[in-house]
Coordinates of C-alpha atoms in Angstrom, one line a residue:
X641 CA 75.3 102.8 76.3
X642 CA 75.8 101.8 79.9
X643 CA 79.0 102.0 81.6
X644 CA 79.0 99.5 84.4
X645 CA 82.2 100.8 86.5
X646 CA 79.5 103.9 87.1
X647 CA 76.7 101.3 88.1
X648 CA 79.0 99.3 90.4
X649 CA 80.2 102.4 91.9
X650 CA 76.7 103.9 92.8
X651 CA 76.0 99.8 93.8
X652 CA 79.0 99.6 96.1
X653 CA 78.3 103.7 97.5
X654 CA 77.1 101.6 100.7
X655 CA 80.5 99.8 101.7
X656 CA 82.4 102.2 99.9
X657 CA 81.6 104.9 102.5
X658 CA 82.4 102.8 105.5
X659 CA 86.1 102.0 103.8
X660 CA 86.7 105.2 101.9
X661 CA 86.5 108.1 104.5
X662 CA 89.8 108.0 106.2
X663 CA 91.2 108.4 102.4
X664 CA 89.6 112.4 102.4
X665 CA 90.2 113.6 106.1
X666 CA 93.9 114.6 105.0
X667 CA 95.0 112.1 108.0
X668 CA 98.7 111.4 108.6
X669 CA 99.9 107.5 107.9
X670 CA 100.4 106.8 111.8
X671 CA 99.3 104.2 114.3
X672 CA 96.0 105.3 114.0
X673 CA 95.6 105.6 110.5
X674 CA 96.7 101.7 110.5
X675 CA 94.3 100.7 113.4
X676 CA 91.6 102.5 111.5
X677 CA 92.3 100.8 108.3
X678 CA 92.4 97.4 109.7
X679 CA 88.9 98.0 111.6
X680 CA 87.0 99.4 108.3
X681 CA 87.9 96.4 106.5
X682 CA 87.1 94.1 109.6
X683 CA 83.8 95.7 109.2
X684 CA 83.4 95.4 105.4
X685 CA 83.5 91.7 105.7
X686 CA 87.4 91.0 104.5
X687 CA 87.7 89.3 107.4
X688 CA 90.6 90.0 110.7
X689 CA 93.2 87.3 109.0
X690 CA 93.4 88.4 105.8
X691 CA 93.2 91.9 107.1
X692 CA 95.8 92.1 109.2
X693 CA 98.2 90.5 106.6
X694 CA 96.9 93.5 103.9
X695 CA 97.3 96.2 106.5
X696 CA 101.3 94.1 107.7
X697 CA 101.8 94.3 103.7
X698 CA 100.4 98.2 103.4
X699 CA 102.3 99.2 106.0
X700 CA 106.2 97.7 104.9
X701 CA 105.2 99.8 101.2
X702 CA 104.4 102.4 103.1
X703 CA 108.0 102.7 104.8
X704 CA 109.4 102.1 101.8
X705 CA 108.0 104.4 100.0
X706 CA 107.8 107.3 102.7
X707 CA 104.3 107.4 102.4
X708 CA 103.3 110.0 105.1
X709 CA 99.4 110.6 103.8
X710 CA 96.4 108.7 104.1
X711 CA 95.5 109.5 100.1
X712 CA 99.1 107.8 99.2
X713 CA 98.0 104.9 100.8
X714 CA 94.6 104.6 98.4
X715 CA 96.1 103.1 95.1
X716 CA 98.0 100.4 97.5
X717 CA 94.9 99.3 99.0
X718 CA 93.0 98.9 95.9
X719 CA 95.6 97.0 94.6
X720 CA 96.7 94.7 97.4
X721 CA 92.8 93.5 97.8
X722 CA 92.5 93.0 94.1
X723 CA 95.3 90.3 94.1
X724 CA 93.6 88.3 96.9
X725 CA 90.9 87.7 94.8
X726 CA 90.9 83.9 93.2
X727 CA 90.3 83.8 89.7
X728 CA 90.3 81.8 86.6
X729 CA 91.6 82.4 82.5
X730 CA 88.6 81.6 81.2
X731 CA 84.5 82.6 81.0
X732 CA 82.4 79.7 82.1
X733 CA 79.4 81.3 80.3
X734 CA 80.9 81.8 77.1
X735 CA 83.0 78.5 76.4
X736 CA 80.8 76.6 74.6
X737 CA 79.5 73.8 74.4
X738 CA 78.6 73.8 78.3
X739 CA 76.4 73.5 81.0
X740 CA 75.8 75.6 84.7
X741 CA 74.0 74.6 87.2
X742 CA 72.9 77.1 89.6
X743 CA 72.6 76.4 93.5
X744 CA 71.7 78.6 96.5
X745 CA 69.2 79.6 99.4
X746 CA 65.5 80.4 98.6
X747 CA 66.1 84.7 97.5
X748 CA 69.6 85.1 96.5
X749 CA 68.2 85.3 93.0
X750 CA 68.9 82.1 90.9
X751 CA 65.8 82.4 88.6
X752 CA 66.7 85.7 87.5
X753 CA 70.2 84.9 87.2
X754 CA 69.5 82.4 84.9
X755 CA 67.0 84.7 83.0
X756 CA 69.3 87.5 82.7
X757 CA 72.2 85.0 81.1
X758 CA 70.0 82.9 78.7
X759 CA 68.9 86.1 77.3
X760 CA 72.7 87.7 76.9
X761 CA 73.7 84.5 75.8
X762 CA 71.1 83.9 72.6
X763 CA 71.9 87.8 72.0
X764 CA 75.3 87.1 71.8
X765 CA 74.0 84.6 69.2
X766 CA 74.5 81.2 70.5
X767 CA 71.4 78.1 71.3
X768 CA 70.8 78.4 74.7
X769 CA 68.3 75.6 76.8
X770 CA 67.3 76.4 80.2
X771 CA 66.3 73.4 82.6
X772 CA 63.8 74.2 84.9
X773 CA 64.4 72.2 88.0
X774 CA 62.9 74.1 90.7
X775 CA 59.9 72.4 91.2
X776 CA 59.0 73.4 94.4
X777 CA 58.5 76.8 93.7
X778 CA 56.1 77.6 91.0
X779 CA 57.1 80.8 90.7
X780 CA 60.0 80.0 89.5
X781 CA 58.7 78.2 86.6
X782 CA 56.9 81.3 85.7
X783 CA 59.7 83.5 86.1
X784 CA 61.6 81.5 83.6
X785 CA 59.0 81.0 80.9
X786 CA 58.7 84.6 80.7
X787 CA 62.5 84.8 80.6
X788 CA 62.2 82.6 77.9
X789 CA 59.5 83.9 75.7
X790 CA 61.9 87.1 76.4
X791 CA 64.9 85.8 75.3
X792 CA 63.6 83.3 72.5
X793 CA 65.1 80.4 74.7
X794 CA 63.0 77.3 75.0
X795 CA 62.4 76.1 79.1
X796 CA 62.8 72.8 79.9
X797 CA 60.7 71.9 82.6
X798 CA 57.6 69.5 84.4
X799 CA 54.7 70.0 86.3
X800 CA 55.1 71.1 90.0
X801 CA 56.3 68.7 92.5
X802 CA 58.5 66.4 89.8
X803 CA 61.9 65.2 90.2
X804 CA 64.3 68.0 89.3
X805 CA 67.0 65.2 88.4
X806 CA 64.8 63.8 85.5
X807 CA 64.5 67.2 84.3
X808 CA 68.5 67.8 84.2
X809 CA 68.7 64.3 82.2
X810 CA 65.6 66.0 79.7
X811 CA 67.5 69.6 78.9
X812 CA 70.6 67.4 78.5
X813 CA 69.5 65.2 75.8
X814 CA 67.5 68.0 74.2
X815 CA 71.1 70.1 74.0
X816 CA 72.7 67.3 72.5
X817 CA 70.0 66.2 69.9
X818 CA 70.5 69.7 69.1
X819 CA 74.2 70.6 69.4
X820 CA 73.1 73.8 72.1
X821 CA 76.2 75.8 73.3
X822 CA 74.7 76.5 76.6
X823 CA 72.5 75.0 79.0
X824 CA 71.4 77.0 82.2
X825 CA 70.2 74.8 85.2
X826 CA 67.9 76.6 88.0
X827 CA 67.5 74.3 90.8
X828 CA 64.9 74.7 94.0
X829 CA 66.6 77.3 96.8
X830 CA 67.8 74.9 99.7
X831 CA 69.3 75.8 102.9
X832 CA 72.5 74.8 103.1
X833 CA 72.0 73.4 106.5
X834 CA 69.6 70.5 105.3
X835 CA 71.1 67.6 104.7
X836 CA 68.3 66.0 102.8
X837 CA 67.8 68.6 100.7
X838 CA 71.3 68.6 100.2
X839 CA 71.5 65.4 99.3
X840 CA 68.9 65.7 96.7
X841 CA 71.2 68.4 94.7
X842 CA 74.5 66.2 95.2
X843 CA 72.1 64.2 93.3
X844 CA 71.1 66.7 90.5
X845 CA 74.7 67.1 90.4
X846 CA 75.9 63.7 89.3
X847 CA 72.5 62.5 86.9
X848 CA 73.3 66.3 84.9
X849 CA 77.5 65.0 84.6
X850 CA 76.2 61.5 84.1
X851 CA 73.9 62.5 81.1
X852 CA 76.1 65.8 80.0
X853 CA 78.0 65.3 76.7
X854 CA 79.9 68.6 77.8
X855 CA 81.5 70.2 80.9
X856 CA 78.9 70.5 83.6
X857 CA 79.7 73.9 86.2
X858 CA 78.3 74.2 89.7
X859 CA 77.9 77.8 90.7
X860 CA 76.4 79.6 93.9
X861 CA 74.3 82.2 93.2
X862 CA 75.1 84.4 97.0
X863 CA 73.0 87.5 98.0
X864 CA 75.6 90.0 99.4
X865 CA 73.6 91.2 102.0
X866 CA 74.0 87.6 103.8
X867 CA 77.3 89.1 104.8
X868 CA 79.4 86.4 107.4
X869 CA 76.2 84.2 107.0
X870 CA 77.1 84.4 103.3
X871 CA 80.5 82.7 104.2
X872 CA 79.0 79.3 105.7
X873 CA 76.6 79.2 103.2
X874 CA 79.2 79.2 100.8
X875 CA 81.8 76.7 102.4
X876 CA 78.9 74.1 103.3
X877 CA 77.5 74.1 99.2
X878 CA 81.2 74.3 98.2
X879 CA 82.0 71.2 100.8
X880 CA 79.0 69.7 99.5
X881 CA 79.4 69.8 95.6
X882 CA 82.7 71.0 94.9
X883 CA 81.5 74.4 93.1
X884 CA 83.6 76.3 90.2
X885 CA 82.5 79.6 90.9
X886 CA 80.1 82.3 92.2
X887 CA 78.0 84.6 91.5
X888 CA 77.9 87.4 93.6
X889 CA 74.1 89.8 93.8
X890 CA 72.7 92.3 95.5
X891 CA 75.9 94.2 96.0
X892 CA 74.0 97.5 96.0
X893 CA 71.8 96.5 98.9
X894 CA 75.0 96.1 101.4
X895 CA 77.7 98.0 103.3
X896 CA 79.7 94.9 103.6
X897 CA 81.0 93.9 99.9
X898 CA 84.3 92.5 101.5
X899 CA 82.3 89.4 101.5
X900 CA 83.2 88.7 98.1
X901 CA 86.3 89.3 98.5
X902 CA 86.5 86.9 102.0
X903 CA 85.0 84.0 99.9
X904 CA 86.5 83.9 97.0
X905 CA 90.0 84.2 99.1
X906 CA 89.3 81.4 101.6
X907 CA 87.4 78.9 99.3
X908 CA 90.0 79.8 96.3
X909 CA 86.8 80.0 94.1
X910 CA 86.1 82.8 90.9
X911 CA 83.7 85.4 91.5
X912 CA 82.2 85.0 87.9
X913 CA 79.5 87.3 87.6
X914 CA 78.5 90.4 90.1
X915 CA 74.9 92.0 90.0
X916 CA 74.2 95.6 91.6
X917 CA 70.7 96.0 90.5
X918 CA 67.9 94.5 88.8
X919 CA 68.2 95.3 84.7
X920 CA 69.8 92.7 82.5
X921 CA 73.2 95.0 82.6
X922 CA 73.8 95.2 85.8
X923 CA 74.6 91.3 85.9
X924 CA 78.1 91.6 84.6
X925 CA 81.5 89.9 84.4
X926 CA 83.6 90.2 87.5
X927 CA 86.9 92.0 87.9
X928 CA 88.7 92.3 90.6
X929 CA 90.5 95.5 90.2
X930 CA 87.3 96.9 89.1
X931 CA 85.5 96.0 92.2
X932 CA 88.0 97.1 94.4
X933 CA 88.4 100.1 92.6
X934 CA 84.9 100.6 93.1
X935 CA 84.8 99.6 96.8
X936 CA 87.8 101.8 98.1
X937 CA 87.4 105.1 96.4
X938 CA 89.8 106.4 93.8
X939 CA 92.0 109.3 93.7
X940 CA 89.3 111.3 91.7
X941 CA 87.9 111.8 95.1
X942 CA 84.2 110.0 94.5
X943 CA 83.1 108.6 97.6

């Protein structure tokens, strides 16, 4: 049986060892422990604003408390991140009936996403339909008929080239001739700087609420190793459709995972689901303490 603390520890290892080494030099809480502190997580992505209020916050405990060590001021940190993390009481992916639709840049790894959740979902044992609407790319239509046959969830999709908003109106009447509990929607990677192409998903957006007889999502599938890039990507899609959540990958491929943190903060959006490798488990539920946990160090002394 997997354990995925372990996996998102060895996928955080990167930005863990730029944040976590002051925590195991035995350094004294002073003015430059604090000047230290606030530059590691400036450099891990959390961003200077919400830094500096962390370290402002870290520090008043710290007199408080008498904290004199570096190692005193671990748990702190883990916990003072943890709370700036936005989040919501409820799993989008297991509230049935519903329907996600998944947006993002060409790479940050929509199609898999998608794959990777249909097949948890119908394991779980609930009907699952997965609209294929990226028909630019076809790849991706490939990818998600063998997610599919995988899975033993049916792909809704057209030939290459047609109109991914009929498609969203065809997986929608489909799930509610047949009463599915979840309907996953991969749409064509867009940059987030087109406004065309940005216009086209606002688009797919509206015809999939029109037509849906249940909650329609919007999520942002991000690749992590965008870093600050990551950000703007996020704000403009989020400006652009109103999003409910993200999904976070490729944490294992950067020293930076205070970008999660940064965007779910500023945009006041859930990190729903974090991915630190390839294999159907390690696409998993977020939780904030976990991650931060995980991106700090803990006591044990694992780096």
């Amino acid at each position: 049986m997997f354990n995925f603390t372990e996996r998102l520890k060895a996928g955080l290892a990167r930005s863990r060892e730029a944040l976590s080494e002051i925590f195991y030099m035995g350094a004294c809480v002073d003015d430059d422990f604090w000047d230290d502190l606030e530059d590691r997580l400036v450099m891990a992505d959390v961003g200077a604003e919400l830094t500096a209020r962390i370290c402002d916050d870290l520090r008043d405990l710290a007199a408080q408390k008498g904290y004199t060590q570096a190692a005193q001021i671990q748990q702190a940190l883990i916990d003072r991140l943890a709370q700036e993390f936005y989040t919501i009481d409820y799993d989008m992916f297991s509230t049935y009936p519903g329907c996600i639709v998944f947006v993002g840049i060409n790479g940050a790894g929509k199609t898999t996403t998608v794959g990777k959740l249909a097949f948890v979902c119908k394991e779980s044992g609930h009907s699952c339909l997965i609209g294929g609407a990226d028909t630019f790319r076809a790849a991706a239509i490939e990818q998600l008929d063998v997610w599919g046959k995988r899975a033993g969830v049916r792909v809704v999709t057209r030939e290459r080239g047609s109109d991914p908003a009929s498609i969203c109106y065809d997986v929608l009447e489909e799930a509610a001739a047949q009463s599915t509990d979840l309907v996953l929607i991969d749409t064509a990677g867009r940059l987030h700087t087109s406004i065309d192409l940005m216009k086209e998903l606002q688009k797919v957006v509206a015809i999939s609420r029109k037509r849906a007889s249940m909650p329609v999502k919007i999520v942002l599938v991000l690749d992590a190793t965008c870093g600050q890039n990551g950000l703007v990507q996020a704000q403009q899609f989020h400006e652009s459709l109103s999003l409910d959540g993200i999904i976070v990958t490729k944490l294992d491929g950067t020293a930076k995972g205070g970008i999660a943190l940064r965007i779910s903060h500023d945009l006041k959006l859930p990190i729903v689901r974090c991915g630190v490798g390839e294999q159907i488990e390690d696409l998993q539920r977020f939780d904030p303490y976990e991650f931060c946990a995980a991106l700090v160090g803990t006591s044990e002394g694992e780096k």
